[in-house]
Short mmCIF file of C-alpha atoms in Angstrom, two decimals:
data_model
loop_
_atom_site.label_atom_id
_atom_site.label_comp_id
_atom_site.label_asym_id
_atom_site.label_seq_id
_atom_site.Cartn_x
_atom_site.Cartn_y
_atom_site.Cartn_z
CA MET T 1 -6.85 61.20 27.67
CA ARG T 2 -6.17 58.82 30.54
CA ARG T 3 -8.88 60.38 32.71
CA SER T 4 -11.27 60.43 29.75
CA GLY T 5 -10.79 56.69 29.35
CA THR T 6 -11.51 56.16 33.04
CA VAL T 7 -14.68 58.23 32.77
CA LEU T 8 -15.87 56.29 29.73
CA LEU T 9 -15.25 52.92 31.35
CA THR T 10 -16.97 54.02 34.56
CA ALA T 11 -19.92 55.27 32.52
CA LEU T 12 -20.49 51.73 31.24
CA ALA T 13 -21.67 50.76 34.74
CA PRO T 14 -24.75 53.06 34.92
CA VAL T 15 -25.46 52.35 31.25
CA SER T 16 -25.61 48.65 32.12
CA TRP T 17 -27.76 49.35 35.17
CA GLY T 18 -30.20 51.20 32.96
CA THR T 19 -31.16 47.87 31.41
CA THR T 20 -32.09 46.38 34.81
CA TYR T 21 -35.68 47.59 34.68
CA ALA T 22 -36.39 46.13 31.24
CA VAL T 23 -34.79 42.79 32.14
CA THR T 24 -36.70 42.64 35.44
CA THR T 25 -40.10 43.29 33.92
CA ALA T 26 -39.62 41.27 30.73
CA LEU T 27 -37.71 38.17 31.85
CA LEU T 28 -37.90 37.60 35.60
CA PRO T 29 -40.60 36.07 37.82
CA PRO T 30 -43.02 38.66 39.18
CA ASP T 31 -43.14 39.82 42.78
CA ARG T 32 -39.76 38.40 43.82
CA PRO T 33 -37.59 41.49 44.45
CA LEU T 34 -35.54 39.93 47.27
CA PHE T 35 -34.89 36.69 45.41
CA THR T 36 -33.87 38.72 42.35
CA ALA T 37 -31.53 40.86 44.46
CA LEU T 38 -30.00 37.73 45.99
CA LEU T 39 -29.31 36.05 42.65
CA ARG T 40 -27.86 39.25 41.30
CA ALA T 41 -25.42 39.79 44.19
CA LEU T 42 -24.25 36.55 45.78
CA PRO T 43 -23.24 34.49 42.71
CA ALA T 44 -21.36 37.48 41.30
CA GLY T 45 -19.55 38.02 44.60
CA LEU T 46 -18.56 34.37 44.92
CA VAL T 47 -17.24 34.32 41.35
CA LEU T 48 -15.07 37.38 42.03
CA LEU T 49 -13.80 35.87 45.30
CA ALA T 50 -12.82 32.71 43.43
CA VAL T 51 -11.05 34.75 40.75
CA THR T 52 -9.12 37.07 43.09
CA ARG T 53 -8.58 34.65 46.02
CA VAL T 54 -8.19 37.61 48.38
CA LEU T 55 -10.10 37.99 51.65
CA PRO T 56 -10.40 41.09 53.86
CA ARG T 57 -8.01 41.55 56.76
CA GLY T 58 -8.34 43.38 60.06
CA GLY T 59 -10.70 46.33 59.96
CA TRP T 60 -11.63 45.59 56.37
CA TRP T 61 -13.96 42.82 57.54
CA TRP T 62 -16.36 45.33 59.09
CA ARG T 63 -15.71 47.96 56.42
CA SER T 64 -16.59 45.44 53.71
CA ALA T 65 -19.75 44.55 55.62
CA VAL T 66 -20.78 48.22 55.88
CA LEU T 67 -20.04 48.94 52.22
CA GLY T 68 -21.69 45.69 51.18
CA ALA T 69 -24.81 46.63 53.13
CA LEU T 70 -25.03 50.13 51.63
CA ASN T 71 -24.02 49.40 48.03
CA ILE T 72 -25.58 45.95 47.75
CA GLY T 73 -27.49 44.53 50.73
CA ALA T 74 -29.89 47.46 51.11
CA PHE T 75 -29.60 48.96 47.64
CA PHE T 76 -30.49 45.87 45.59
CA PRO T 77 -33.73 44.91 47.41
CA LEU T 78 -34.91 48.53 47.46
CA LEU T 79 -34.04 48.87 43.78
CA PHE T 80 -36.06 45.82 42.81
CA VAL T 81 -39.00 46.80 45.00
CA SER T 82 -39.15 50.08 43.09
CA ALA T 83 -38.59 48.28 39.76
CA TYR T 84 -41.52 45.93 40.40
CA ARG T 85 -43.87 48.65 41.66
CA LEU T 86 -43.06 51.53 39.29
CA PRO T 87 -42.59 51.95 35.53
CA GLY T 88 -38.92 51.62 34.66
CA GLY T 89 -38.22 55.26 33.89
CA MET T 90 -40.16 56.49 36.90
CA ALA T 91 -38.34 54.09 39.18
CA ALA T 92 -35.03 55.34 37.82
CA VAL T 93 -35.76 59.07 38.05
CA VAL T 94 -34.98 59.23 41.76
CA GLY T 95 -31.49 58.00 40.99
CA SER T 96 -30.87 61.26 39.16
CA VAL T 97 -30.62 63.08 42.50
CA GLN T 98 -27.78 60.84 43.64
CA PRO T 99 -25.14 63.51 42.84
CA LEU T 100 -26.90 65.87 45.25
CA PHE T 101 -27.01 63.13 47.90
CA VAL T 102 -23.28 62.51 47.42
CA VAL T 103 -22.40 66.20 47.62
CA GLY T 104 -24.54 66.61 50.74
CA LEU T 105 -23.04 63.60 52.49
CA ALA T 106 -19.52 64.76 51.61
CA ALA T 107 -20.26 68.15 53.15
CA LEU T 108 -21.79 66.54 56.24
CA LEU T 109 -18.86 64.17 56.80
CA LEU T 110 -16.08 66.58 55.95
CA GLY T 111 -17.58 69.96 56.87
CA ARG T 112 -16.90 71.60 53.52
CA ARG T 113 -19.54 73.35 51.44
CA PRO T 114 -19.94 72.17 47.84
CA ALA T 115 -19.24 74.51 44.94
CA PRO T 116 -22.37 76.31 43.68
CA ARG T 117 -21.74 75.02 40.17
CA THR T 118 -21.86 71.45 41.47
CA LEU T 119 -25.27 72.05 43.04
CA VAL T 120 -26.61 73.71 39.89
CA THR T 121 -25.33 70.84 37.76
CA GLY T 122 -27.02 68.34 40.07
CA VAL T 123 -30.34 70.17 39.85
CA VAL T 124 -30.11 70.31 36.04
CA ALA T 125 -29.42 66.57 35.92
CA ALA T 126 -32.46 65.82 38.07
CA LEU T 127 -34.62 68.20 36.00
CA GLY T 128 -33.50 66.60 32.76
CA VAL T 129 -34.24 63.07 33.91
CA SER T 130 -37.60 64.20 35.30
CA LEU T 131 -38.57 65.58 31.90
CA VAL T 132 -37.72 62.22 30.40
CA VAL T 133 -39.70 60.00 32.76
CA LEU T 134 -42.61 62.20 33.78
CA GLN T 135 -43.86 62.09 30.21
CA GLY T 136 -44.19 58.31 30.41
CA THR T 137 -47.30 56.41 31.33
CA GLY T 138 -47.92 54.79 34.67
CA THR T 139 -49.13 55.73 38.12
CA LEU T 140 -47.12 56.60 41.18
CA ASP T 141 -46.93 54.00 43.92
CA ALA T 142 -45.98 55.39 47.34
CA VAL T 143 -44.05 52.29 48.44
CA GLY T 144 -42.21 52.19 45.14
CA VAL T 145 -41.24 55.86 45.37
CA LEU T 146 -40.03 55.51 48.97
CA ALA T 147 -38.02 52.43 48.01
CA ALA T 148 -36.40 54.33 45.13
CA VAL T 149 -35.48 57.25 47.41
CA ALA T 150 -34.02 54.92 50.04
CA ALA T 151 -32.06 53.01 47.37
CA THR T 152 -30.57 56.25 46.06
CA ALA T 153 -29.58 57.41 49.55
CA SER T 154 -28.01 54.03 50.33
CA MET T 155 -25.97 54.01 47.12
CA ALA T 156 -24.86 57.62 47.70
CA ALA T 157 -23.65 56.80 51.22
CA GLY T 158 -21.83 53.75 49.89
CA THR T 159 -20.14 55.85 47.21
CA VAL T 160 -18.95 58.42 49.75
CA LEU T 161 -17.60 55.82 52.17
CA THR T 162 -15.97 53.82 49.37
CA LYS T 163 -14.09 56.96 48.36
CA ARG T 164 -13.36 57.85 51.98
CA TRP T 165 -11.87 54.48 52.92
CA GLY T 166 -10.13 53.66 49.65
CA ARG T 167 -8.77 50.11 49.68
CA PRO T 168 -5.96 48.20 51.41
CA ASP T 169 -2.44 48.02 50.01
CA GLY T 170 -2.10 45.36 47.34
CA VAL T 171 -5.87 44.91 46.91
CA GLY T 172 -7.44 45.87 43.60
CA PRO T 173 -10.97 47.06 42.80
CA LEU T 174 -11.94 43.56 41.61
CA ALA T 175 -11.33 42.04 45.06
CA LEU T 176 -13.07 44.98 46.77
CA THR T 177 -16.07 44.43 44.51
CA GLY T 178 -16.16 40.74 45.39
CA TRP T 179 -16.08 41.50 49.13
CA GLN T 180 -19.01 43.88 48.88
CA LEU T 181 -21.14 41.70 46.62
CA THR T 182 -20.62 38.66 48.85
CA ALA T 183 -21.33 40.59 52.05
CA GLY T 184 -24.42 42.17 50.54
CA GLY T 185 -25.67 38.87 49.17
CA LEU T 186 -25.25 37.15 52.54
CA LEU T 187 -27.28 39.95 54.15
CA ILE T 188 -30.06 39.56 51.61
CA ALA T 189 -30.27 35.74 51.77
CA PRO T 190 -32.05 35.24 55.13
CA VAL T 191 -34.42 38.14 54.51
CA ALA T 192 -35.33 36.74 51.10
CA VAL T 193 -36.07 33.28 52.52
CA LEU T 194 -38.17 34.66 55.40
CA ALA T 195 -40.10 37.14 53.28
CA GLU T 196 -40.57 35.24 50.01
CA GLY T 197 -40.18 31.57 50.91
CA ALA T 198 -38.81 28.96 48.54
CA PRO T 199 -37.32 30.06 45.22
CA PRO T 200 -39.75 30.12 42.29
CA ALA T 201 -39.55 27.78 39.32
CA LEU T 202 -37.34 29.30 36.62
CA ASP T 203 -37.74 28.97 32.87
CA VAL T 204 -35.00 29.51 30.30
CA ARG T 205 -35.82 33.22 29.97
CA ALA T 206 -35.52 33.77 33.72
CA VAL T 207 -32.23 31.86 33.92
CA GLY T 208 -30.84 34.00 31.11
CA GLY T 209 -32.07 37.16 32.79
CA TYR T 210 -30.49 36.26 36.13
CA ALA T 211 -27.23 35.26 34.43
CA TYR T 212 -27.07 38.62 32.70
CA LEU T 213 -27.81 40.52 35.92
CA ALA T 214 -25.23 38.59 37.93
CA LEU T 215 -22.36 38.72 35.45
CA ALA T 216 -22.51 41.71 33.08
CA ASN T 217 -24.88 43.90 35.07
CA THR T 218 -23.28 43.29 38.47
CA ALA T 219 -19.83 41.64 38.54
CA VAL T 220 -18.43 43.60 35.59
CA ALA T 221 -20.43 46.80 36.10
CA TYR T 222 -19.65 47.13 39.82
CA TRP T 223 -15.98 46.45 39.18
CA LEU T 224 -15.96 49.35 36.69
CA TRP T 225 -17.89 51.52 39.17
CA PHE T 226 -15.55 50.92 42.11
CA ARG T 227 -12.56 51.28 39.79
CA GLY T 228 -13.95 54.68 38.82
CA ILE T 229 -14.43 55.71 42.46
CA ASP T 230 -10.82 54.69 43.03
CA ARG T 231 -9.52 57.01 40.28
CA LEU T 232 -12.00 59.90 40.09
CA THR T 233 -13.60 62.17 42.67
CA ALA T 234 -16.86 61.01 44.23
CA PRO T 235 -18.95 63.79 42.60
CA GLN T 236 -17.49 62.96 39.18
CA VAL T 237 -18.56 59.34 39.57
CA ALA T 238 -21.97 60.30 40.96
CA PHE T 239 -22.69 62.57 38.00
CA LEU T 240 -22.48 59.54 35.74
CA GLY T 241 -25.50 58.09 37.58
CA PRO T 242 -28.13 59.86 35.41
CA LEU T 243 -26.93 57.77 32.47
CA SER T 244 -28.85 54.89 34.04
CA PRO T 245 -32.37 56.36 33.70
CA LEU T 246 -31.46 57.74 30.28
CA THR T 247 -30.47 54.24 29.20
CA ALA T 248 -33.71 52.88 30.67
CA ALA T 249 -35.69 55.36 28.58
CA VAL T 250 -33.77 54.50 25.40
CA VAL T 251 -34.19 50.76 26.02
CA GLY T 252 -37.90 51.29 26.63
CA TRP T 253 -38.17 53.14 23.34
CA ALA T 254 -36.06 50.71 21.30
CA ALA T 255 -37.06 47.35 22.79
CA LEU T 256 -40.41 47.84 24.52
CA GLY T 257 -42.17 50.02 21.96
CA GLN T 258 -42.41 53.12 24.17
CA THR T 259 -42.42 56.57 22.58
CA LEU T 260 -40.15 59.54 23.15
CA THR T 261 -41.66 63.03 22.96
CA PRO T 262 -39.75 66.24 22.14
CA VAL T 263 -39.90 67.14 25.84
CA GLN T 264 -38.27 63.83 26.74
CA VAL T 265 -35.55 64.32 24.14
CA THR T 266 -34.90 67.78 25.60
CA GLY T 267 -34.66 66.24 29.07
CA MET T 268 -32.17 63.68 27.79
CA ALA T 269 -30.00 66.46 26.39
CA LEU T 270 -30.10 68.32 29.72
CA ALA T 271 -29.26 65.25 31.77
CA PHE T 272 -26.50 64.14 29.43
CA GLY T 273 -25.05 67.65 29.43
CA ALA T 274 -25.10 67.66 33.23
CA ALA T 275 -23.29 64.32 33.29
CA LEU T 276 -20.59 65.81 31.06
CA ALA T 277 -20.40 69.00 33.12
CA GLY T 278 -19.95 66.93 36.26
CA GLN T 279 -16.65 65.65 34.83
CA LEU T 280 -15.20 69.14 34.34
CA GLY T 281 -13.24 71.22 36.77
CA GLY T 282 -11.29 68.33 38.26
CA GLY T 283 -7.94 69.82 37.36
CA ARG T 284 -4.70 67.92 37.60
CA ARG T 285 -4.41 65.20 40.24
CA ARG T 286 -1.48 63.90 42.18
CA SER T 287 -1.19 60.18 42.84
CA PHE T 288 -0.58 58.74 46.30
CA SER T 289 0.22 55.25 47.47
CA SER T 290 -2.53 53.43 49.37
CA ALA T 291 -0.66 53.76 52.66
CA GLU T 292 -0.10 57.49 52.19
CA LYS T 293 -3.72 57.99 51.22
CA ASN T 294 -4.88 56.20 54.35
CA ARG T 295 -2.70 58.52 56.46
CA ARG T 296 -4.06 61.58 54.67
CA LYS T 297 -7.73 60.63 54.47
CA ASP T 298 -8.89 62.38 57.62
CA SER T 299 -7.68 65.74 56.32
CA MET T 300 -8.94 65.42 52.75
CA ASP T 301 -12.26 66.36 51.20
CA LEU T 302 -13.98 64.07 48.73
CA THR T 303 -14.09 66.93 46.25
CA ASP T 304 -10.38 67.73 46.67
CA PRO T 305 -8.80 67.54 43.20
CA ALA T 306 -5.66 65.97 44.71
CA LEU T 307 -7.59 63.02 46.15
CA ARG T 308 -7.09 60.32 43.58
CA ARG T 309 -6.92 56.73 44.69
#
């Protein structure tokens, strides 16, 4: 029951992210992906820093910068480039292969082959999401597709390294989230100013959209995500990722007047089933202190059932 609760709370993060595409296209100024990424990341990071009042120490300054770049600084701009240039569901479909990216990176870093069932489950998840979005309208944009692929790879690498490094003694997931959001936002800021110039004028709808993205969609959702990485295996967390494009499709149907065909409903069932299957087979886990986990990390695989931070 305890692990089930962790899975459910972690799942709220990709469900929240699935609303990003609808909010971006319906409420935010057009053609400002970097400015949108900046306002999503930096205010949320500063709020969490003010709440936790904990700063990195020692090697965690550069680790936070690396994780912030992968999970936030690169991921957010690439995500919004794809969101602006592709239909929401199509932009999200590439995220469905994130479990395969995570499994591949774990094998590359740790030299251990993934279980065949994990690979099959990842392929089924990607197939299911593809059935959902490829029935939608819209044309493919090469830049948008490349941005979506790069965003998925960046997030997968950030997930693997977040699991690999854990967190310092006495530091909770909320502080770790604040470090990464702040570092990522500071990386985005100069690029946004150079590439897009002065901020655009914002109406009430845009202010509401940015507030939602910064607080619920980022500060809270990323805290739940990193909390999940801390307590579950990396593949388990990654297999919750397809819930994001499924949510985007449901939001498009419910709020934007889009239709869902029987093929899309079948795809949803496949992807949701794969997300559930990705949570199975974890077995019982032993708990370790942060110091012990840091001593053991070099000898442990990300898919090791005993690795629970």
